[in-house]
């Protein structure tokens, strides 16, 4: 999406079609479940460009797919640079004359026609300005992938890196420039796109109906939906387990090959709990309304009985409570035998 200088909203933006865009969900090899996104999990993990190659390989279940190929640097020129000196596995560059900018120029010859990318691995990120064959590609941090133009096979390319700070650290024995092998990339994307979910027209942010035709049993489906336990997936009406894939995305498996109907719904735990509480509250309220008179009558009887117990009108005879009038209660009290302390002694002697 490119912003123009026009003030008219309808011509201010331009949209470009991505010919490699896939559906929101598509089939991949289940080897992707074993891919570790931890940056320290593989020897090549220091470079995100190399990790893109690893991801493509895992998605297709193949040994190695190299869509991004490192270029062979033929020479490196240094302008106003001290060093480089080696520091903690890095080459350290700093300006010889602090009043002038220091820069490094990489030279290479394009092996094939395609787009080139720059990435400078370092544990100590710095801001740099990039130009390639005289064209500026802006100022950015060295830890970001930057496109540096398209080149024809056999074309000589000079990539100049200007230091925006006084010191630059570059990891030793790491590639910094890659070219995209378009035929290899297109082949990989085409094969991944053979099993894509077709989303229905009545979709919503929390509801995605879809159809898919799988070519093999136990087909794993990767989505671009951020993982959350609130997502529920059914295949042909049967609920299935979702899996957290690449430490970030929702994935699930379809057991049998063939045509399937998929429904993905988002029902977060808080929503379900809130709905349950709301329904319970409505039921309790309805119960109180329907049985209000009976509840009041029962409460009135209980309150009256408590008042009589407090007034001594109830008498307990061992089998239950008996109700007396005030006079009867007084007479019952008079007729009750007094405790004789000798009774206890007689009982003891008898025992």
CSV table of C-alpha atoms in Angstrom, one decimal:
chain,number,residue,atom,x,y,z
A,1,UNK,CA,0.0,0.0,0.0
A,2,UNK,CA,1.6,3.3,-1.2
A,3,UNK,CA,0.5,6.7,0.0
A,4,UNK,CA,0.5,9.5,-2.6
A,5,UNK,CA,0.7,13.3,-2.0
A,6,UNK,CA,-2.9,13.9,-3.1
A,7,UNK,CA,-5.4,15.3,-0.6
A,8,UNK,CA,-8.3,13.5,-2.2
A,9,UNK,CA,-9.0,10.4,-0.2
A,10,UNK,CA,-10.1,8.3,-3.2
A,11,UNK,CA,-6.7,8.7,-4.9
A,12,UNK,CA,-4.5,8.9,-1.9
A,13,UNK,CA,-3.7,5.2,-1.7
A,14,UNK,CA,-2.6,2.6,-4.2
A,15,UNK,CA,-3.0,-1.2,-3.5
A,16,UNK,CA,-0.8,-3.9,-4.9
A,17,UNK,CA,-1.8,-7.5,-5.4
A,18,UNK,CA,0.4,-10.1,-3.7
A,19,UNK,CA,0.4,-13.0,-6.2
A,20,UNK,CA,1.8,-15.3,-3.5
A,21,UNK,CA,-0.9,-14.7,-0.9
A,22,UNK,CA,-2.4,-17.8,0.6
A,23,UNK,CA,-5.7,-18.4,2.4
A,24,UNK,CA,-6.1,-17.9,6.1
A,25,UNK,CA,-5.4,-21.6,6.5
A,26,UNK,CA,-3.7,-24.2,4.4
A,27,UNK,CA,-2.2,-27.7,4.6
A,28,UNK,CA,1.4,-28.2,5.6
A,29,UNK,CA,3.5,-31.2,6.6
A,30,UNK,CA,3.3,-32.1,10.3
A,31,UNK,CA,7.1,-31.7,10.5
A,32,UNK,CA,6.3,-28.1,11.2
A,33,UNK,CA,5.1,-29.1,14.7
A,34,UNK,CA,8.7,-30.1,15.5
A,35,UNK,CA,10.2,-26.8,14.3
A,36,UNK,CA,11.6,-24.8,17.2
A,37,UNK,CA,11.1,-21.0,17.0
A,38,UNK,CA,13.7,-20.4,19.7
A,39,UNK,CA,16.4,-18.3,18.1
A,40,UNK,CA,19.1,-20.5,19.6
A,41,UNK,CA,17.6,-23.8,18.4
A,42,UNK,CA,19.6,-24.2,15.2
A,43,UNK,CA,23.0,-23.3,13.9
A,44,UNK,CA,21.5,-20.9,11.3
A,45,UNK,CA,19.0,-19.3,13.6
A,46,UNK,CA,21.0,-16.1,14.0
A,47,UNK,CA,19.7,-15.1,10.5
A,48,UNK,CA,16.0,-14.7,10.0
A,49,UNK,CA,16.5,-15.0,6.3
A,50,UNK,CA,17.9,-18.5,6.8
A,51,UNK,CA,15.1,-19.3,9.1
A,52,UNK,CA,12.6,-18.5,6.3
A,53,UNK,CA,14.4,-21.2,4.3
A,54,UNK,CA,14.0,-23.6,7.3
A,55,UNK,CA,10.3,-22.8,7.6
A,56,UNK,CA,9.6,-23.5,4.0
A,57,UNK,CA,11.4,-26.8,4.3
A,58,UNK,CA,9.5,-27.8,7.4
A,59,UNK,CA,6.2,-26.8,5.9
A,60,UNK,CA,6.8,-29.1,2.9
A,61,UNK,CA,8.5,-31.8,4.9
A,62,UNK,CA,11.7,-31.7,2.9
A,63,UNK,CA,15.3,-31.7,3.8
A,64,UNK,CA,16.3,-28.2,2.5
A,65,UNK,CA,14.7,-25.6,0.4
A,66,UNK,CA,16.9,-22.6,-0.3
A,67,UNK,CA,14.6,-19.9,-1.7
A,68,UNK,CA,16.9,-17.1,-0.3
A,69,UNK,CA,20.4,-17.7,-1.4
A,70,UNK,CA,23.4,-15.9,0.1
A,71,UNK,CA,25.6,-14.0,-2.4
A,72,UNK,CA,29.3,-14.4,-2.6
A,73,UNK,CA,31.0,-11.1,-1.5
A,74,UNK,CA,33.9,-10.5,-3.8
A,75,UNK,CA,35.4,-7.7,-1.8
A,76,UNK,CA,34.8,-5.3,1.1
A,77,UNK,CA,36.0,-1.7,1.1
A,78,UNK,CA,36.3,0.4,4.3
A,79,UNK,CA,36.1,4.2,4.3
A,80,UNK,CA,37.3,6.1,7.3
A,81,UNK,CA,37.2,2.9,9.4
A,82,UNK,CA,39.5,1.7,12.2
A,83,UNK,CA,39.8,-2.0,12.3
A,84,UNK,CA,38.0,-4.2,12.0
A,85,UNK,CA,39.0,-5.6,15.4
A,86,UNK,CA,37.5,-8.8,16.8
A,87,UNK,CA,35.3,-8.4,19.8
A,88,UNK,CA,33.1,-11.3,21.3
A,89,UNK,CA,32.7,-13.0,17.9
A,90,UNK,CA,32.0,-9.7,16.1
A,91,UNK,CA,34.0,-7.5,13.8
A,92,UNK,CA,34.1,-4.0,15.3
A,93,UNK,CA,34.1,-0.9,13.0
A,94,UNK,CA,34.6,2.6,14.2
A,95,UNK,CA,35.4,5.9,12.4
A,96,UNK,CA,39.1,6.9,12.2
A,97,UNK,CA,38.2,10.6,12.0
A,98,UNK,CA,35.3,11.2,14.3
A,99,UNK,CA,34.3,14.4,12.4
A,100,UNK,CA,33.4,12.3,9.3
A,101,UNK,CA,31.1,9.3,8.6
A,102,UNK,CA,32.6,5.9,8.4
A,103,UNK,CA,31.2,3.3,5.9
A,104,UNK,CA,31.7,-0.2,4.6
A,105,UNK,CA,31.1,-1.2,0.9
A,106,UNK,CA,30.2,-4.8,-0.1
A,107,UNK,CA,30.8,-5.9,-3.7
A,108,UNK,CA,29.1,-8.8,-5.4
A,109,UNK,CA,28.0,-10.1,-8.8
A,110,UNK,CA,24.3,-11.2,-9.2
A,111,UNK,CA,24.3,-15.0,-9.8
A,112,UNK,CA,20.8,-14.8,-11.3
A,113,UNK,CA,18.1,-12.2,-11.9
A,114,UNK,CA,16.1,-11.3,-8.8
A,115,UNK,CA,15.5,-9.2,-5.7
A,116,UNK,CA,18.3,-8.7,-3.2
A,117,UNK,CA,18.0,-8.4,0.6
A,118,UNK,CA,20.3,-7.0,3.2
A,119,UNK,CA,20.5,-8.2,6.8
A,120,UNK,CA,23.5,-7.5,9.1
A,121,UNK,CA,23.5,-9.9,12.1
A,122,UNK,CA,24.7,-8.5,15.4
A,123,UNK,CA,24.2,-8.8,19.1
A,124,UNK,CA,24.7,-5.0,19.3
A,125,UNK,CA,22.2,-3.3,17.1
A,126,UNK,CA,23.0,0.0,15.5
A,127,UNK,CA,21.4,2.4,13.0
A,128,UNK,CA,22.8,2.3,9.5
A,129,UNK,CA,22.1,4.0,6.2
A,130,UNK,CA,22.0,1.7,3.1
A,131,UNK,CA,22.7,2.6,-0.6
A,132,UNK,CA,23.0,0.1,-3.5
A,133,UNK,CA,24.5,1.2,-6.8
A,134,UNK,CA,24.0,4.7,-5.7
A,135,UNK,CA,20.3,4.4,-4.8
A,136,UNK,CA,19.3,5.1,-1.2
A,137,UNK,CA,17.3,2.5,0.7
A,138,UNK,CA,16.9,4.6,3.9
A,139,UNK,CA,18.1,4.5,7.4
A,140,UNK,CA,17.2,1.6,9.7
A,141,UNK,CA,18.5,-0.7,12.3
A,142,UNK,CA,21.0,-3.3,11.1
A,143,UNK,CA,18.8,-6.1,12.6
A,144,UNK,CA,16.0,-5.6,10.0
A,145,UNK,CA,15.7,-7.3,6.6
A,146,UNK,CA,15.8,-4.6,3.9
A,147,UNK,CA,15.1,-5.0,0.2
A,148,UNK,CA,17.9,-3.4,-1.8
A,149,UNK,CA,16.5,-3.7,-5.3
A,150,UNK,CA,16.3,-6.0,-8.3
A,151,UNK,CA,19.3,-7.0,-10.3
A,152,UNK,CA,20.0,-8.9,-13.5
A,153,UNK,CA,22.2,-12.0,-13.7
A,154,UNK,CA,25.9,-10.9,-14.0
A,155,UNK,CA,25.2,-7.3,-12.8
A,156,UNK,CA,27.9,-5.8,-10.5
A,157,UNK,CA,26.4,-4.5,-7.3
A,158,UNK,CA,27.9,-2.2,-4.6
A,159,UNK,CA,26.2,-2.0,-1.3
A,160,UNK,CA,27.3,0.9,0.9
A,161,UNK,CA,26.7,0.8,4.7
A,162,UNK,CA,27.2,4.1,6.5
A,163,UNK,CA,27.5,4.1,10.2
A,164,UNK,CA,25.0,6.4,12.0
A,165,UNK,CA,26.7,5.8,15.3
A,166,UNK,CA,30.4,5.8,16.3
A,167,UNK,CA,30.7,2.0,16.4
A,168,UNK,CA,29.3,-0.9,14.4
A,169,UNK,CA,29.5,-4.6,15.3
A,170,UNK,CA,29.0,-7.3,12.7
A,171,UNK,CA,28.9,-11.0,13.5
A,172,UNK,CA,31.8,-13.0,12.1
A,173,UNK,CA,31.3,-15.6,9.4
A,174,UNK,CA,27.7,-14.6,8.7
A,175,UNK,CA,26.1,-13.7,5.3
A,176,UNK,CA,24.7,-10.2,5.0
A,177,UNK,CA,23.2,-10.2,1.5
A,178,UNK,CA,20.8,-12.7,-0.1
A,179,UNK,CA,19.0,-12.9,-3.4
A,180,UNK,CA,15.5,-14.5,-3.8
A,181,UNK,CA,15.5,-17.4,-6.2
A,182,UNK,CA,12.0,-16.7,-7.6
A,183,UNK,CA,11.5,-20.1,-9.3
A,184,UNK,CA,12.3,-22.0,-6.1
A,185,UNK,CA,10.1,-19.7,-4.0
A,186,UNK,CA,7.2,-19.9,-6.5
A,187,UNK,CA,7.4,-23.7,-6.6
A,188,UNK,CA,7.3,-23.9,-2.8
A,189,UNK,CA,4.3,-21.6,-2.4
A,190,UNK,CA,2.4,-23.3,-5.2
A,191,UNK,CA,2.8,-26.7,-3.5
A,192,UNK,CA,1.8,-25.3,-0.1
A,193,UNK,CA,-1.3,-23.7,-1.8
A,194,UNK,CA,-2.6,-27.0,-3.1
A,195,UNK,CA,-4.6,-27.5,0.1
A,196,UNK,CA,-6.2,-24.2,1.1
A,197,UNK,CA,-9.4,-23.6,3.0
A,198,UNK,CA,-12.1,-21.8,1.0
A,199,UNK,CA,-13.8,-19.4,3.4
A,200,UNK,CA,-17.5,-19.0,3.2
A,201,UNK,CA,-19.2,-15.7,2.5
A,202,UNK,CA,-20.9,-15.5,6.0
A,203,UNK,CA,-17.7,-15.3,7.9
A,204,UNK,CA,-17.1,-12.9,10.8
A,205,UNK,CA,-14.2,-12.1,13.1
A,206,UNK,CA,-15.2,-14.8,15.5
A,207,UNK,CA,-16.8,-17.3,13.0
A,208,UNK,CA,-15.1,-18.8,10.0
A,209,UNK,CA,-17.0,-21.5,8.0
A,210,UNK,CA,-14.9,-23.1,5.3
A,211,UNK,CA,-14.5,-26.1,3.0
A,212,UNK,CA,-11.3,-28.0,2.1
A,213,UNK,CA,-10.3,-31.0,0.1
A,214,UNK,CA,-7.3,-32.9,1.5
A,215,UNK,CA,-5.2,-35.3,-0.5
A,216,UNK,CA,-3.9,-37.4,2.4
A,217,UNK,CA,-4.9,-38.8,5.8
A,218,UNK,CA,-3.7,-36.9,8.9
A,219,UNK,CA,-3.4,-33.6,7.0
A,220,UNK,CA,-2.2,-30.9,9.3
A,221,UNK,CA,-3.7,-27.4,8.7
A,222,UNK,CA,-1.8,-24.3,9.7
A,223,UNK,CA,-3.8,-21.1,10.1
A,224,UNK,CA,-2.6,-17.5,10.4
A,225,UNK,CA,-4.8,-17.0,13.4
A,226,UNK,CA,-3.0,-16.1,16.7
A,227,UNK,CA,-3.3,-19.0,19.1
A,228,UNK,CA,-5.9,-18.8,21.9
A,229,UNK,CA,-7.7,-21.6,23.7
A,230,UNK,CA,-11.0,-19.8,23.0
A,231,UNK,CA,-10.9,-21.0,19.4
A,232,UNK,CA,-13.0,-24.1,18.8
A,233,UNK,CA,-12.8,-26.1,15.5
A,234,UNK,CA,-15.1,-28.7,14.1
A,235,UNK,CA,-14.5,-30.9,11.1
A,236,UNK,CA,-17.7,-32.3,9.5
A,237,UNK,CA,-19.5,-31.4,12.7
A,238,UNK,CA,-17.1,-33.1,15.1
A,239,UNK,CA,-15.0,-31.1,17.5
A,240,UNK,CA,-11.2,-31.5,17.2
A,241,UNK,CA,-8.2,-30.5,19.2
A,242,UNK,CA,-6.3,-27.3,18.3
A,243,UNK,CA,-2.6,-27.1,18.6
A,244,UNK,CA,-0.3,-24.2,19.2
A,245,UNK,CA,2.0,-24.1,16.2
A,246,UNK,CA,5.3,-22.1,15.9
A,247,UNK,CA,4.6,-20.8,19.4
A,248,UNK,CA,2.0,-18.4,18.0
A,249,UNK,CA,-0.6,-19.8,15.6
A,250,UNK,CA,-3.7,-22.1,15.7
A,251,UNK,CA,-3.3,-25.4,13.9
A,252,UNK,CA,-5.3,-28.6,13.7
A,253,UNK,CA,-5.3,-32.0,12.0
A,254,UNK,CA,-7.9,-33.6,9.6
A,255,UNK,CA,-7.9,-37.4,10.0
A,256,UNK,CA,-9.2,-38.6,6.6
A,257,UNK,CA,-8.5,-37.5,3.0
A,258,UNK,CA,-11.4,-36.0,1.0
A,259,UNK,CA,-13.8,-33.1,1.1
A,260,UNK,CA,-14.6,-31.6,4.5
A,261,UNK,CA,-16.6,-28.8,6.1
A,262,UNK,CA,-14.7,-26.8,8.7
A,263,UNK,CA,-16.1,-24.3,11.3
A,264,UNK,CA,-13.8,-22.2,13.4
A,265,UNK,CA,-15.5,-20.2,16.2
A,266,UNK,CA,-14.0,-18.0,18.9
A,267,UNK,CA,-15.5,-18.5,22.3
A,268,UNK,CA,-13.1,-17.2,25.0
A,269,UNK,CA,-13.3,-18.6,28.5
A,270,UNK,CA,-14.4,-15.3,30.0
A,271,UNK,CA,-17.4,-15.2,27.5
A,272,UNK,CA,-18.5,-18.7,28.4
A,273,UNK,CA,-18.2,-18.0,32.2
A,274,UNK,CA,-20.1,-14.7,31.8
A,275,UNK,CA,-22.8,-16.4,29.8
A,276,UNK,CA,-23.2,-19.1,32.4
A,277,UNK,CA,-23.5,-16.6,35.2
A,278,UNK,CA,-26.0,-14.6,33.3
A,279,UNK,CA,-28.2,-17.6,32.5
A,280,UNK,CA,-28.1,-18.7,36.1
A,281,UNK,CA,-29.0,-15.2,37.3
A,282,UNK,CA,-32.0,-15.1,34.9
A,283,UNK,CA,-33.2,-18.5,36.1
A,284,UNK,CA,-32.9,-17.5,39.8
A,285,UNK,CA,-34.8,-14.3,39.1
A,286,UNK,CA,-37.6,-16.2,37.2
A,287,UNK,CA,-37.8,-18.7,40.1
A,288,UNK,CA,-38.3,-15.9,42.6
A,289,UNK,CA,-41.0,-14.2,40.5
A,290,UNK,CA,-42.9,-17.4,39.9
A,291,UNK,CA,-42.8,-18.7,43.5
A,292,UNK,CA,-42.8,-15.3,45.3
A,293,UNK,CA,-46.0,-16.0,47.3
A,294,UNK,CA,-44.9,-19.5,48.4
A,295,UNK,CA,-41.5,-18.2,49.4
A,296,UNK,CA,-43.0,-15.4,51.5
A,297,UNK,CA,-45.4,-17.9,53.2
A,298,UNK,CA,-42.6,-20.3,54.1
A,299,UNK,CA,-40.5,-17.4,55.4
A,300,UNK,CA,-43.4,-16.1,57.5
A,301,UNK,CA,-44.0,-19.5,59.1
A,302,UNK,CA,-40.3,-19.9,59.9
A,303,UNK,CA,-40.2,-16.4,61.4
A,304,UNK,CA,-43.4,-17.1,63.5
A,305,UNK,CA,-41.9,-20.4,64.8
A,306,UNK,CA,-38.7,-18.6,65.8
A,307,UNK,CA,-40.7,-16.0,67.7
A,308,UNK,CA,-42.6,-18.7,69.6
A,309,UNK,CA,-39.4,-20.6,70.5
A,310,UNK,CA,-37.9,-17.3,71.8
A,311,UNK,CA,-41.1,-16.7,73.9
A,312,UNK,CA,-40.9,-20.3,75.4
A,313,UNK,CA,-44.2,-21.3,73.8
A,314,UNK,CA,-42.7,-24.3,72.2
A,315,UNK,CA,-41.8,-27.3,74.4
A,316,UNK,CA,-39.6,-30.3,73.2
A,317,UNK,CA,-40.7,-33.7,74.6
A,318,UNK,CA,-38.1,-35.8,72.9
A,319,UNK,CA,-40.2,-36.7,69.8
A,320,UNK,CA,-40.7,-33.1,68.6
A,321,UNK,CA,-42.0,-29.7,69.5
A,322,UNK,CA,-45.4,-29.3,71.2
A,323,UNK,CA,-47.2,-26.0,71.2
A,324,UNK,CA,-48.8,-24.7,74.5
A,325,UNK,CA,-50.7,-21.7,75.3
A,326,UNK,CA,-49.1,-19.4,77.9
A,327,UNK,CA,-51.2,-20.8,80.7
A,328,UNK,CA,-50.5,-24.4,79.7
A,329,UNK,CA,-46.8,-23.7,79.6
A,330,UNK,CA,-46.9,-22.3,83.1
A,331,UNK,CA,-48.9,-25.3,84.4
A,332,UNK,CA,-46.4,-27.7,82.7
A,333,UNK,CA,-43.6,-25.9,84.5
A,334,UNK,CA,-45.3,-26.3,87.9
A,335,UNK,CA,-46.0,-30.0,87.4
A,336,UNK,CA,-42.5,-30.8,86.5
A,337,UNK,CA,-40.7,-32.7,89.4
A,338,UNK,CA,-37.9,-31.0,91.1
A,339,UNK,CA,-34.5,-32.5,90.9
A,340,UNK,CA,-33.7,-34.4,94.1
A,341,UNK,CA,-29.9,-34.6,94.8
A,342,UNK,CA,-30.5,-37.9,96.5
A,343,UNK,CA,-31.8,-39.4,93.3
A,344,UNK,CA,-28.3,-39.4,91.9
A,345,UNK,CA,-27.0,-41.2,95.0
A,346,UNK,CA,-29.7,-43.8,94.8
A,347,UNK,CA,-29.0,-44.4,91.1
A,348,UNK,CA,-25.4,-44.8,91.9
A,349,UNK,CA,-26.1,-47.4,94.6
A,350,UNK,CA,-28.5,-49.3,92.3
A,351,UNK,CA,-25.9,-49.4,89.5
